PDB file of C-alpha atoms in Angstrom:
ATOM      1  CA  MET A   1       0.000   0.000   0.000  1.00 45.00           C
ATOM      2  CA  VAL A   2       1.409   3.393  -0.999  1.00 46.00           C
ATOM      3  CA  PRO A   3       1.677   5.715   2.011  1.00 50.00           C
ATOM      4  CA  THR A   4      -0.534   8.792   1.806  1.00 51.00           C
ATOM      5  CA  TYR A   5      -0.459  11.997   3.789  1.00 49.00           C
ATOM      6  CA  GLN A   6      -3.101  10.739   6.243  1.00 50.00           C
ATOM      7  CA  HIS A   7      -1.442   7.319   6.447  1.00 49.00           C
ATOM      8  CA  ALA A   8       1.937   8.881   7.249  1.00 49.00           C
ATOM      9  CA  MET A   9       0.334  11.065   9.887  1.00 50.00           C
ATOM     10  CA  THR A  10      -1.478   8.107  11.436  1.00 46.00           C
ATOM     11  CA  ASN A  11       1.797   6.224  11.881  1.00 52.00           C
ATOM     12  CA  ILE A  12       3.185   8.984  14.076  1.00 50.00           C
ATOM     13  CA  GLU A  13       2.253   8.160  17.658  1.00 49.00           C
ATOM     14  CA  PRO A  14       2.162  10.894  20.287  1.00 46.00           C
ATOM     15  CA  PRO A  15       5.102  10.782  22.705  1.00 44.00           C
ATOM     16  CA  ARG A  16       4.336   8.859  25.857  1.00 47.00           C
ATOM     17  CA  GLN A  17       6.865  10.223  28.294  1.00 46.00           C
ATOM     18  CA  SER A  18       7.651  13.625  26.836  1.00 49.00           C
ATOM     19  CA  THR A  19       5.516  16.481  25.596  1.00 57.00           C
ATOM     20  CA  SER A  20       8.111  17.270  22.912  1.00 64.00           C
ATOM     21  CA  PRO A  21       8.054  14.977  19.854  1.00 70.00           C
ATOM     22  CA  HIS A  22      11.310  13.744  18.378  1.00 82.00           C
ATOM     23  CA  TYR A  23      11.485  15.695  15.119  1.00 84.00           C
ATOM     24  CA  GLY A  24      14.361  13.605  13.809  1.00 86.00           C
ATOM     25  CA  LYS A  25      12.378  10.382  14.118  1.00 88.00           C
ATOM     26  CA  VAL A  26       9.342  11.998  12.495  1.00 87.00           C
ATOM     27  CA  PHE A  27      11.473  13.151   9.571  1.00 89.00           C
ATOM     28  CA  LEU A  28      12.975   9.672   9.162  1.00 90.00           C
ATOM     29  CA  THR A  29       9.457   8.235   9.096  1.00 89.00           C
ATOM     30  CA  PHE A  30       8.527  10.616   6.293  1.00 89.00           C
ATOM     31  CA  ALA A  31      11.754   9.772   4.444  1.00 88.00           C
ATOM     32  CA  ARG A  32      11.137   6.035   4.742  1.00 91.00           C
ATOM     33  CA  ASN A  33       7.512   6.306   3.600  1.00 90.00           C
ATOM     34  CA  SER A  34       8.527   8.425   0.613  1.00 88.00           C
ATOM     35  CA  LEU A  35      11.234   5.943  -0.369  1.00 88.00           C
ATOM     36  CA  VAL A  36       8.749   3.064  -0.128  1.00 89.00           C
ATOM     37  CA  ARG A  37       6.377   4.967  -2.378  1.00 87.00           C
ATOM     38  CA  ASP A  38       9.103   5.655  -4.960  1.00 85.00           C
ATOM     39  CA  MET A  39      10.306   2.060  -4.954  1.00 88.00           C
ATOM     40  CA  THR A  40       6.744   0.813  -5.385  1.00 88.00           C
ATOM     41  CA  PHE A  41       6.643   2.602  -8.729  1.00 86.00           C
ATOM     42  CA  ARG A  42      10.246   2.094  -9.796  1.00 86.00           C
ATOM     43  CA  ALA A  43       9.662   2.764 -13.497  1.00 88.00           C
ATOM     44  CA  ASN A  44       8.203   6.165 -12.643  1.00 87.00           C
ATOM     45  CA  PHE A  45      11.148   6.854 -10.314  1.00 86.00           C
ATOM     46  CA  ILE A  46      13.643   6.033 -13.070  1.00 89.00           C
ATOM     47  CA  ILE A  47      11.797   8.162 -15.623  1.00 89.00           C
ATOM     48  CA  GLU A  48      11.681  11.139 -13.267  1.00 86.00           C
ATOM     49  CA  SER A  49      15.389  10.753 -12.482  1.00 86.00           C
ATOM     50  CA  ILE A  50      16.272  10.613 -16.196  1.00 88.00           C
ATOM     51  CA  SER A  51      14.044  13.617 -16.886  1.00 87.00           C
ATOM     52  CA  SER A  52      15.754  15.641 -14.147  1.00 84.00           C
ATOM     53  CA  LEU A  53      19.216  14.661 -15.385  1.00 86.00           C
ATOM     54  CA  SER A  54      18.274  15.535 -18.987  1.00 87.00           C
ATOM     55  CA  TRP A  55      17.145  18.999 -17.925  1.00 86.00           C
ATOM     56  CA  ASN A  56      20.475  19.574 -16.168  1.00 87.00           C
ATOM     57  CA  LEU A  57      22.445  18.393 -19.177  1.00 89.00           C
ATOM     58  CA  MET A  58      20.494  20.704 -21.481  1.00 90.00           C
ATOM     59  CA  ASN A  59      21.222  23.657 -19.200  1.00 87.00           C
ATOM     60  CA  PHE A  60      24.892  22.742 -19.069  1.00 90.00           C
ATOM     61  CA  GLY A  61      25.027  22.342 -22.855  1.00 90.00           C
ATOM     62  CA  PHE A  62      23.365  25.718 -23.350  1.00 91.00           C
ATOM     63  CA  TYR A  63      26.051  27.510 -21.332  1.00 91.00           C
ATOM     64  CA  ILE A  64      28.820  25.601 -23.082  1.00 92.00           C
ATOM     65  CA  LEU A  65      27.358  26.985 -26.315  1.00 92.00           C
ATOM     66  CA  ILE A  66      27.299  30.506 -24.869  1.00 92.00           C
ATOM     67  CA  PHE A  67      30.953  30.322 -23.810  1.00 92.00           C
ATOM     68  CA  SER A  68      31.953  29.144 -27.257  1.00 90.00           C
ATOM     69  CA  TYR A  69      31.251  32.751 -28.352  1.00 92.00           C
ATOM     70  CA  THR A  70      32.635  34.643 -25.366  1.00 89.00           C
ATOM     71  CA  ASP A  71      35.300  34.314 -22.673  1.00 88.00           C
ATOM     72  CA  GLN A  72      33.189  35.663 -19.821  1.00 88.00           C
ATOM     73  CA  ILE A  73      29.728  36.818 -18.775  1.00 86.00           C
ATOM     74  CA  GLU A  74      29.903  40.077 -16.805  1.00 83.00           C
ATOM     75  CA  GLY A  75      33.197  39.151 -15.160  1.00 83.00           C
ATOM     76  CA  TRP A  76      32.426  35.443 -14.713  1.00 89.00           C
ATOM     77  CA  THR A  77      34.777  33.206 -16.689  1.00 89.00           C
ATOM     78  CA  GLN A  78      33.558  29.873 -17.997  1.00 91.00           C
ATOM     79  CA  HIS A  79      34.680  27.770 -15.033  1.00 90.00           C
ATOM     80  CA  GLN A  80      33.642  30.408 -12.529  1.00 91.00           C
ATOM     81  CA  PHE A  81      30.193  30.383 -14.047  1.00 93.00           C
ATOM     82  CA  PHE A  82      30.113  26.580 -13.911  1.00 94.00           C
ATOM     83  CA  VAL A  83      30.810  26.850 -10.166  1.00 93.00           C
ATOM     84  CA  PHE A  84      27.862  29.247 -10.013  1.00 94.00           C
ATOM     85  CA  LEU A  85      25.731  26.773 -11.981  1.00 94.00           C
ATOM     86  CA  ALA A  86      26.752  23.874  -9.717  1.00 94.00           C
ATOM     87  CA  THR A  87      25.772  25.969  -6.692  1.00 95.00           C
ATOM     88  CA  PHE A  88      22.374  26.608  -8.260  1.00 93.00           C
ATOM     89  CA  PHE A  89      21.959  22.864  -8.818  1.00 93.00           C
ATOM     90  CA  PHE A  90      22.769  22.167  -5.152  1.00 94.00           C
ATOM     91  CA  ILE A  91      20.167  24.598  -3.849  1.00 94.00           C
ATOM     92  CA  ASN A  92      17.527  23.758  -6.442  1.00 91.00           C
ATOM     93  CA  SER A  93      17.916  20.036  -5.799  1.00 92.00           C
ATOM     94  CA  LEU A  94      17.459  20.373  -2.037  1.00 93.00           C
ATOM     95  CA  VAL A  95      14.408  22.607  -2.459  1.00 92.00           C
ATOM     96  CA  GLN A  96      12.756  20.308  -4.993  1.00 89.00           C
ATOM     97  CA  THR A  97      13.581  17.170  -3.024  1.00 91.00           C
ATOM     98  CA  PHE A  98      12.347  18.224   0.401  1.00 92.00           C
ATOM     99  CA  PHE A  99       9.869  21.066  -0.040  1.00 91.00           C
ATOM    100  CA  MET A 100       8.462  21.432  -3.557  1.00 87.00           C
ATOM    101  CA  PRO A 101       6.135  18.374  -3.567  1.00 85.00           C
ATOM    102  CA  ASN A 102       4.688  19.348  -0.183  1.00 88.00           C
ATOM    103  CA  PHE A 103       3.857  22.929  -1.089  1.00 86.00           C
ATOM    104  CA  GLU A 104       2.411  21.832  -4.416  1.00 82.00           C
ATOM    105  CA  GLU A 105      -0.147  19.808  -2.446  1.00 83.00           C
ATOM    106  CA  PHE A 106      -0.837  22.363   0.286  1.00 84.00           C
ATOM    107  CA  SER A 107      -3.933  23.817  -1.393  1.00 80.00           C
ATOM    108  CA  GLU A 108      -5.310  20.288  -1.792  1.00 80.00           C
ATOM    109  CA  LEU A 109      -4.799  19.645   1.931  1.00 83.00           C
ATOM    110  CA  ILE A 110      -6.926  22.685   2.629  1.00 82.00           C
ATOM    111  CA  ARG A 111      -9.614  21.756   0.113  1.00 79.00           C
ATOM    112  CA  THR A 112      -9.913  18.122   1.202  1.00 80.00           C
ATOM    113  CA  GLY A 113      -9.460  18.700   4.926  1.00 79.00           C
ATOM    114  CA  GLY A 114      -6.087  16.971   5.109  1.00 81.00           C
ATOM    115  CA  LEU A 115      -4.729  19.981   6.978  1.00 84.00           C
ATOM    116  CA  ASP A 116      -7.018  19.024   9.882  1.00 83.00           C
ATOM    117  CA  PHE A 117      -4.866  15.938  10.499  1.00 82.00           C
ATOM    118  CA  ALA A 118      -1.729  18.087  10.757  1.00 81.00           C
ATOM    119  CA  LEU A 119      -3.359  20.560  13.142  1.00 86.00           C
ATOM    120  CA  LEU A 120      -4.447  17.752  15.476  1.00 84.00           C
ATOM    121  CA  LYS A 121      -0.955  16.260  15.821  1.00 84.00           C
ATOM    122  CA  PRO A 122       1.237  17.182  18.842  1.00 85.00           C
ATOM    123  CA  ILE A 123       3.953  18.557  16.602  1.00 86.00           C
ATOM    124  CA  ASP A 124       4.595  21.805  14.770  1.00 90.00           C
ATOM    125  CA  THR A 125       2.184  22.116  11.830  1.00 89.00           C
ATOM    126  CA  GLN A 126       4.686  23.920   9.619  1.00 91.00           C
ATOM    127  CA  PHE A 127       7.138  21.060  10.067  1.00 92.00           C
ATOM    128  CA  LEU A 128       4.516  18.488   9.076  1.00 89.00           C
ATOM    129  CA  VAL A 129       3.272  20.228   5.949  1.00 89.00           C
ATOM    130  CA  SER A 130       6.817  21.121   4.845  1.00 90.00           C
ATOM    131  CA  LEU A 131       8.469  17.691   5.073  1.00 89.00           C
ATOM    132  CA  ASN A 132       5.679  15.153   4.768  1.00 88.00           C
ATOM    133  CA  ARG A 133       6.824  13.991   1.316  1.00 88.00           C
ATOM    134  CA  ILE A 134      10.341  13.685  -0.098  1.00 90.00           C
ATOM    135  CA  GLU A 135      10.981  13.446  -3.827  1.00 89.00           C
ATOM    136  CA  TRP A 136      14.070  11.233  -3.939  1.00 90.00           C
ATOM    137  CA  SER A 137      14.377  11.340  -7.727  1.00 86.00           C
ATOM    138  CA  ASP A 138      15.369  15.028  -7.586  1.00 86.00           C
ATOM    139  CA  LEU A 139      18.596  14.172  -5.748  1.00 87.00           C
ATOM    140  CA  GLY A 140      20.021  13.362  -9.181  1.00 86.00           C
ATOM    141  CA  THR A 141      20.385  17.111  -9.660  1.00 89.00           C
ATOM    142  CA  LEU A 142      22.520  17.244  -6.521  1.00 91.00           C
ATOM    143  CA  LEU A 143      24.792  14.521  -7.879  1.00 91.00           C
ATOM    144  CA  PHE A 144      25.126  16.347 -11.194  1.00 92.00           C
ATOM    145  CA  GLY A 145      26.044  19.524  -9.302  1.00 92.00           C
ATOM    146  CA  VAL A 146      28.748  17.653  -7.383  1.00 93.00           C
ATOM    147  CA  LEU A 147      30.266  16.335 -10.625  1.00 93.00           C
ATOM    148  CA  LEU A 148      30.121  19.791 -12.201  1.00 93.00           C
ATOM    149  CA  MET A 149      31.799  21.348  -9.151  1.00 93.00           C
ATOM    150  CA  ILE A 150      34.554  18.715  -9.194  1.00 92.00           C
ATOM    151  CA  TYR A 151      35.193  19.579 -12.836  1.00 91.00           C
ATOM    152  CA  ALA A 152      34.929  23.371 -12.633  1.00 91.00           C
ATOM    153  CA  LEU A 153      36.493  24.406  -9.328  1.00 88.00           C
ATOM    154  CA  PRO A 154      40.039  23.104  -9.992  1.00 86.00           C
ATOM    155  CA  ASN A 155      39.966  24.873 -13.376  1.00 84.00           C
ATOM    156  CA  VAL A 156      39.240  28.310 -11.938  1.00 83.00           C
ATOM    157  CA  ASP A 157      42.536  30.091 -12.624  1.00 67.00           C
ATOM    158  CA  PRO A 158      43.858  31.327  -9.256  1.00 55.00           C
ATOM    159  CA  GLY A 159      46.527  33.413 -10.969  1.00 52.00           C
ATOM    160  CA  SER A 160      44.156  35.636 -12.904  1.00 47.00           C
ATOM    161  CA  ALA A 161      41.221  35.570 -10.505  1.00 48.00           C
ATOM    162  CA  GLY A 162      43.183  35.984  -7.288  1.00 50.00           C
ATOM    163  CA  LEU A 163      41.260  33.100  -5.795  1.00 58.00           C
ATOM    164  CA  HIS A 164      42.573  31.223  -2.799  1.00 62.00           C
ATOM    165  CA  ILE A 165      40.286  28.613  -1.278  1.00 70.00           C
ATOM    166  CA  GLY A 166      40.855  28.608   2.452  1.00 75.00           C
ATOM    167  CA  LEU A 167      39.214  27.444   5.625  1.00 80.00           C
ATOM    168  CA  VAL A 168      36.812  30.404   5.605  1.00 78.00           C
ATOM    169  CA  GLN A 169      35.375  29.458   2.211  1.00 81.00           C
ATOM    170  CA  VAL A 170      35.217  25.765   3.107  1.00 85.00           C
ATOM    171  CA  VAL A 171      33.206  26.531   6.242  1.00 88.00           C
ATOM    172  CA  LEU A 172      30.989  29.285   4.859  1.00 89.00           C
ATOM    173  CA  TYR A 173      30.091  27.670   1.525  1.00 91.00           C
ATOM    174  CA  PRO A 174      27.830  24.882   2.903  1.00 93.00           C
ATOM    175  CA  ILE A 175      26.373  27.314   5.448  1.00 94.00           C
ATOM    176  CA  TYR A 176      25.300  29.669   2.678  1.00 94.00           C
ATOM    177  CA  ILE A 177      24.015  26.794   0.588  1.00 95.00           C
ATOM    178  CA  LEU A 178      21.623  26.135   3.481  1.00 95.00           C
ATOM    179  CA  CYS A 179      20.888  29.865   3.694  1.00 94.00           C
ATOM    180  CA  GLY A 180      19.932  29.830   0.017  1.00 94.00           C
ATOM    181  CA  VAL A 181      17.657  26.856   0.610  1.00 95.00           C
ATOM    182  CA  ALA A 182      16.101  28.673   3.575  1.00 95.00           C
ATOM    183  CA  VAL A 183      15.339  31.790   1.515  1.00 94.00           C
ATOM    184  CA  MET A 184      13.732  29.719  -1.249  1.00 93.00           C
ATOM    185  CA  TYR A 185      11.788  27.739   1.355  1.00 94.00           C
ATOM    186  CA  SER A 186      10.552  30.922   3.011  1.00 94.00           C
ATOM    187  CA  PHE A 187       9.320  32.373  -0.250  1.00 91.00           C
ATOM    188  CA  MET A 188       7.605  29.112  -1.164  1.00 89.00           C
ATOM    189  CA  LEU A 189       5.981  28.791   2.262  1.00 91.00           C
ATOM    190  CA  SER A 190       4.673  32.349   2.095  1.00 90.00           C
ATOM    191  CA  LEU A 191       3.072  31.802  -1.293  1.00 87.00           C
ATOM    192  CA  SER A 192       1.591  28.444  -0.272  1.00 87.00           C
ATOM    193  CA  ALA A 193       0.105  29.912   2.906  1.00 87.00           C
ATOM    194  CA  THR A 194      -2.050  32.203   0.793  1.00 85.00           C
ATOM    195  CA  SER A 195      -4.050  29.116  -0.213  1.00 82.00           C
ATOM    196  CA  VAL A 196      -5.952  29.549   3.041  1.00 83.00           C
ATOM    197  CA  TRP A 197      -7.339  32.842   1.740  1.00 82.00           C
ATOM    198  CA  LEU A 198      -7.371  32.202  -2.011  1.00 75.00           C
ATOM    199  CA  GLY A 199      -8.228  28.507  -2.273  1.00 66.00           C
ATOM    200  CA  ARG A 200      -6.443  27.155  -5.323  1.00 65.00           C
ATOM    201  CA  ASN A 201      -3.374  29.295  -5.962  1.00 63.00           C
ATOM    202  CA  GLN A 202      -1.725  27.590  -8.928  1.00 64.00           C
ATOM    203  CA  SER A 203      -1.043  31.006 -10.454  1.00 65.00           C
ATOM    204  CA  LEU A 204       1.017  31.929  -7.388  1.00 65.00           C
ATOM    205  CA  TYR A 205       2.996  28.712  -7.733  1.00 66.00           C
ATOM    206  CA  ASN A 206       3.771  29.721 -11.327  1.00 73.00           C
ATOM    207  CA  PHE A 207       4.749  33.143  -9.995  1.00 74.00           C
ATOM    208  CA  TRP A 208       7.269  31.454  -7.681  1.00 73.00           C
ATOM    209  CA  PHE A 209       8.776  29.603 -10.647  1.00 77.00           C
ATOM    210  CA  TYR A 210       9.154  32.786 -12.696  1.00 79.00           C
ATOM    211  CA  ILE A 211      10.632  34.774  -9.832  1.00 78.00           C
ATOM    212  CA  THR A 212      13.170  32.139  -8.864  1.00 79.00           C
ATOM    213  CA  ASN A 213      14.477  32.094 -12.434  1.00 83.00           C
ATOM    214  CA  PHE A 214      16.262  35.326 -11.532  1.00 83.00           C
ATOM    215  CA  ALA A 215      18.423  33.329  -9.105  1.00 85.00           C
ATOM    216  CA  ARG A 216      19.927  31.338 -11.971  1.00 86.00           C
ATOM    217  CA  TYR A 217      22.141  34.202 -13.132  1.00 88.00           C
ATOM    218  CA  PRO A 218      24.869  36.376 -11.558  1.00 89.00           C
ATOM    219  CA  MET A 219      23.535  39.666 -10.262  1.00 87.00           C
ATOM    220  CA  GLU A 220      26.009  41.593 -12.443  1.00 85.00           C
ATOM    221  CA  ILE A 221      23.845  40.993 -15.519  1.00 86.00           C
ATOM    222  CA  TYR A 222      21.093  43.127 -13.982  1.00 85.00           C
ATOM    223  CA  GLY A 223      22.652  46.471 -14.729  1.00 76.00           C
ATOM    224  CA  GLY A 224      23.516  48.853 -17.522  1.00 72.00           C
ATOM    225  CA  ASN A 225      20.215  50.731 -17.428  1.00 78.00           C
ATOM    226  CA  ALA A 226      17.648  51.924 -14.927  1.00 79.00           C
ATOM    227  CA  GLY A 227      15.397  48.893 -15.458  1.00 78.00           C
ATOM    228  CA  GLY A 228      18.160  46.396 -14.793  1.00 80.00           C
ATOM    229  CA  ILE A 229      19.377  48.248 -11.704  1.00 85.00           C
ATOM    230  CA  ALA A 230      15.815  48.423 -10.366  1.00 87.00           C
ATOM    231  CA  LEU A 231      15.407  44.663 -10.845  1.00 84.00           C
ATOM    232  CA  ARG A 232      18.698  44.006  -9.095  1.00 86.00           C
ATOM    233  CA  GLN A 233      17.769  46.147  -6.094  1.00 87.00           C
ATOM    234  CA  PHE A 234      14.241  44.726  -5.847  1.00 87.00           C
ATOM    235  CA  PHE A 235      15.357  41.080  -5.991  1.00 87.00           C
ATOM    236  CA  THR A 236      18.161  41.758  -3.535  1.00 86.00           C
ATOM    237  CA  LEU A 237      16.602  44.041  -0.939  1.00 87.00           C
ATOM    238  CA  VAL A 238      12.852  43.307  -1.149  1.00 87.00           C
ATOM    239  CA  ILE A 239      12.689  39.696  -2.319  1.00 86.00           C
ATOM    240  CA  PRO A 240      16.266  38.461  -1.730  1.00 89.00           C
ATOM    241  CA  ILE A 241      16.280  35.895  -4.519  1.00 89.00           C
ATOM    242  CA  LEU A 242      19.565  37.118  -5.985  1.00 89.00           C
ATOM    243  CA  VAL A 243      21.485  36.384  -2.774  1.00 89.00           C
ATOM    244  CA  VAL A 244      20.409  32.704  -2.861  1.00 91.00           C
ATOM    245  CA  VAL A 245      23.073  31.535  -5.321  1.00 91.00           C
ATOM    246  CA  ASN A 246      25.281  34.599  -5.691  1.00 90.00           C
ATOM    247  CA  VAL A 247      26.619  34.556  -2.127  1.00 90.00           C
ATOM    248  CA  PRO A 248      27.822  30.909  -1.930  1.00 92.00           C
ATOM    249  CA  ALA A 249      28.979  30.972  -5.560  1.00 91.00           C
ATOM    250  CA  ARG A 250      31.156  34.017  -4.874  1.00 88.00           C
ATOM    251  CA  LEU A 251      32.624  32.321  -1.836  1.00 87.00           C
ATOM    252  CA  ALA A 252      33.726  29.416  -4.031  1.00 86.00           C
ATOM    253  CA  ALA A 253      34.678  31.102  -7.313  1.00 85.00           C
ATOM    254  CA  LYS A 254      35.467  34.773  -6.682  1.00 80.00           C
ATOM    255  CA  PRO A 255      38.098  36.634  -4.671  1.00 69.00           C
ATOM    256  CA  LEU A 256      36.816  37.729  -1.272  1.00 65.00           C
ATOM    257  CA  GLU A 257      36.748  41.469  -1.820  1.00 65.00           C
ATOM    258  CA  ALA A 258      35.125  44.041   0.451  1.00 51.00           C
ATOM    259  CA  GLN A 259      31.860  44.131  -1.530  1.00 56.00           C
ATOM    260  CA  ASN A 260      31.622  40.348  -1.379  1.00 68.00           C
ATOM    261  CA  TRP A 261      31.902  40.405   2.412  1.00 78.00           C
ATOM    262  CA  SER A 262      29.108  42.967   2.645  1.00 82.00           C
ATOM    263  CA  LEU A 263      26.977  40.662   0.510  1.00 82.00           C
ATOM    264  CA  VAL A 264      27.876  37.726   2.776  1.00 85.00           C
ATOM    265  CA  ILE A 265      26.689  39.645   5.845  1.00 88.00           C
ATOM    266  CA  PHE A 266      23.540  40.780   4.071  1.00 90.00           C
ATOM    267  CA  GLY A 267      22.826  37.213   2.939  1.00 89.00           C
ATOM    268  CA  LEU A 268      22.730  35.986   6.533  1.00 92.00           C
ATOM    269  CA  SER A 269      20.453  38.844   7.595  1.00 93.00           C
ATOM    270  CA  ALA A 270      18.143  38.242   4.624  1.00 93.00           C
ATOM    271  CA  THR A 271      17.890  34.550   5.522  1.00 94.00           C
ATOM    272  CA  ILE A 272      16.870  35.247   9.117  1.00 95.00           C
ATOM    273  CA  LEU A 273      14.323  37.892   8.089  1.00 95.00           C
ATOM    274  CA  SER A 274      12.882  35.620   5.387  1.00 94.00           C
ATOM    275  CA  LEU A 275      12.380  32.759   7.825  1.00 95.00           C
ATOM    276  CA  LEU A 276      10.747  35.011  10.412  1.00 96.00           C
ATOM    277  CA  ALA A 277       8.474  36.657   7.841  1.00 95.00           C
ATOM    278  CA  SER A 278       7.343  33.342   6.335  1.00 94.00           C
ATOM    279  CA  ARG A 279       6.719  31.903   9.804  1.00 95.00           C
ATOM    280  CA  TRP A 280       4.536  34.906  10.650  1.00 95.00           C
ATOM    281  CA  ILE A 281       2.581  34.616   7.374  1.00 93.00           C
ATOM    282  CA  PHE A 282       2.029  30.892   7.918  1.00 93.00           C
ATOM    283  CA  LYS A 283       0.821  31.426  11.478  1.00 92.00           C
ATOM    284  CA  ARG A 284      -1.548  34.170  10.333  1.00 92.00           C
ATOM    285  CA  SER A 285      -2.949  31.910   7.624  1.00 89.00           C
ATOM    286  CA  LEU A 286      -3.686  29.149  10.156  1.00 89.00           C
ATOM    287  CA  LEU A 287      -5.658  31.624  12.265  1.00 88.00           C
ATOM    288  CA  SER A 288      -7.896  32.180   9.251  1.00 85.00           C
ATOM    289  CA  TYR A 289      -8.233  28.479   8.412  1.00 83.00           C
ATOM    290  CA  ARG A 290     -11.629  26.851   8.755  1.00 79.00           C
ATOM    291  CA  SER A 291     -11.908  23.064   8.840  1.00 72.00           C
ATOM    292  CA  ALA A 292     -13.193  21.424   5.674  1.00 61.00           C
ATOM    293  CA  SER A 293     -16.041  19.990   7.776  1.00 59.00           C
ATOM    294  CA  SER A 294     -17.128  23.377   9.083  1.00 54.00           C
TER     295      SER A 294
END
């Protein structure tokens, strides 16, 4: 039997000796149920994995074609840009694996009353609706990003770029990968929470896809005229999508100049504010929620 949302919730027993549930065990239960589901339909799992890998290869091939006509894109050499692209693959893979399938179904939980099951459990509702389902096939993108990073990073010319990978970059890079994931998660959670007020919000999901496309490119390309500068400021200061990939990618592929450090500090602040804002929006939406049976 393929585990469903209600089935997964039913398998989670309330703690007997502690009022605080063990979030790690709950997450492992979700991970196991999702893996069982994927392995039940193995052909579908393989097709989805191949589809994800094909999309990554097409993106990689497109940029190889671009760099056959130019040596750099706004100061990013070919291998520097491939480090940027690998960073995007890391963040995108984690978001699509752990959060995307859950927020896609959030409006259906509201419509069918499935959200009632989450609200009745002795565990944080946001945690349940965020991690109930894991899409294991999307981890292929993470593997592709690792291979691309292994290829690109050693080929970044330290002589011309002034790049020296040290302990600071090694420590900060994975931290800011998680910060990028957190910003994307916050934006996705905020949009999904509006389902409580709007019902079906597929158009807002499409809006998320269009907006996050801006994160796929270095922020330097948004310049040269007033429109580009306005876009850069809006998607950095208001909706901090541009800091998602740009900050960790700079840590790995660019010299750590003064302006990069200011962006690093801003990236951490933007992550904290994004998480707090999305948490507030989600809590407000639950206050307006009415049970499907009411």
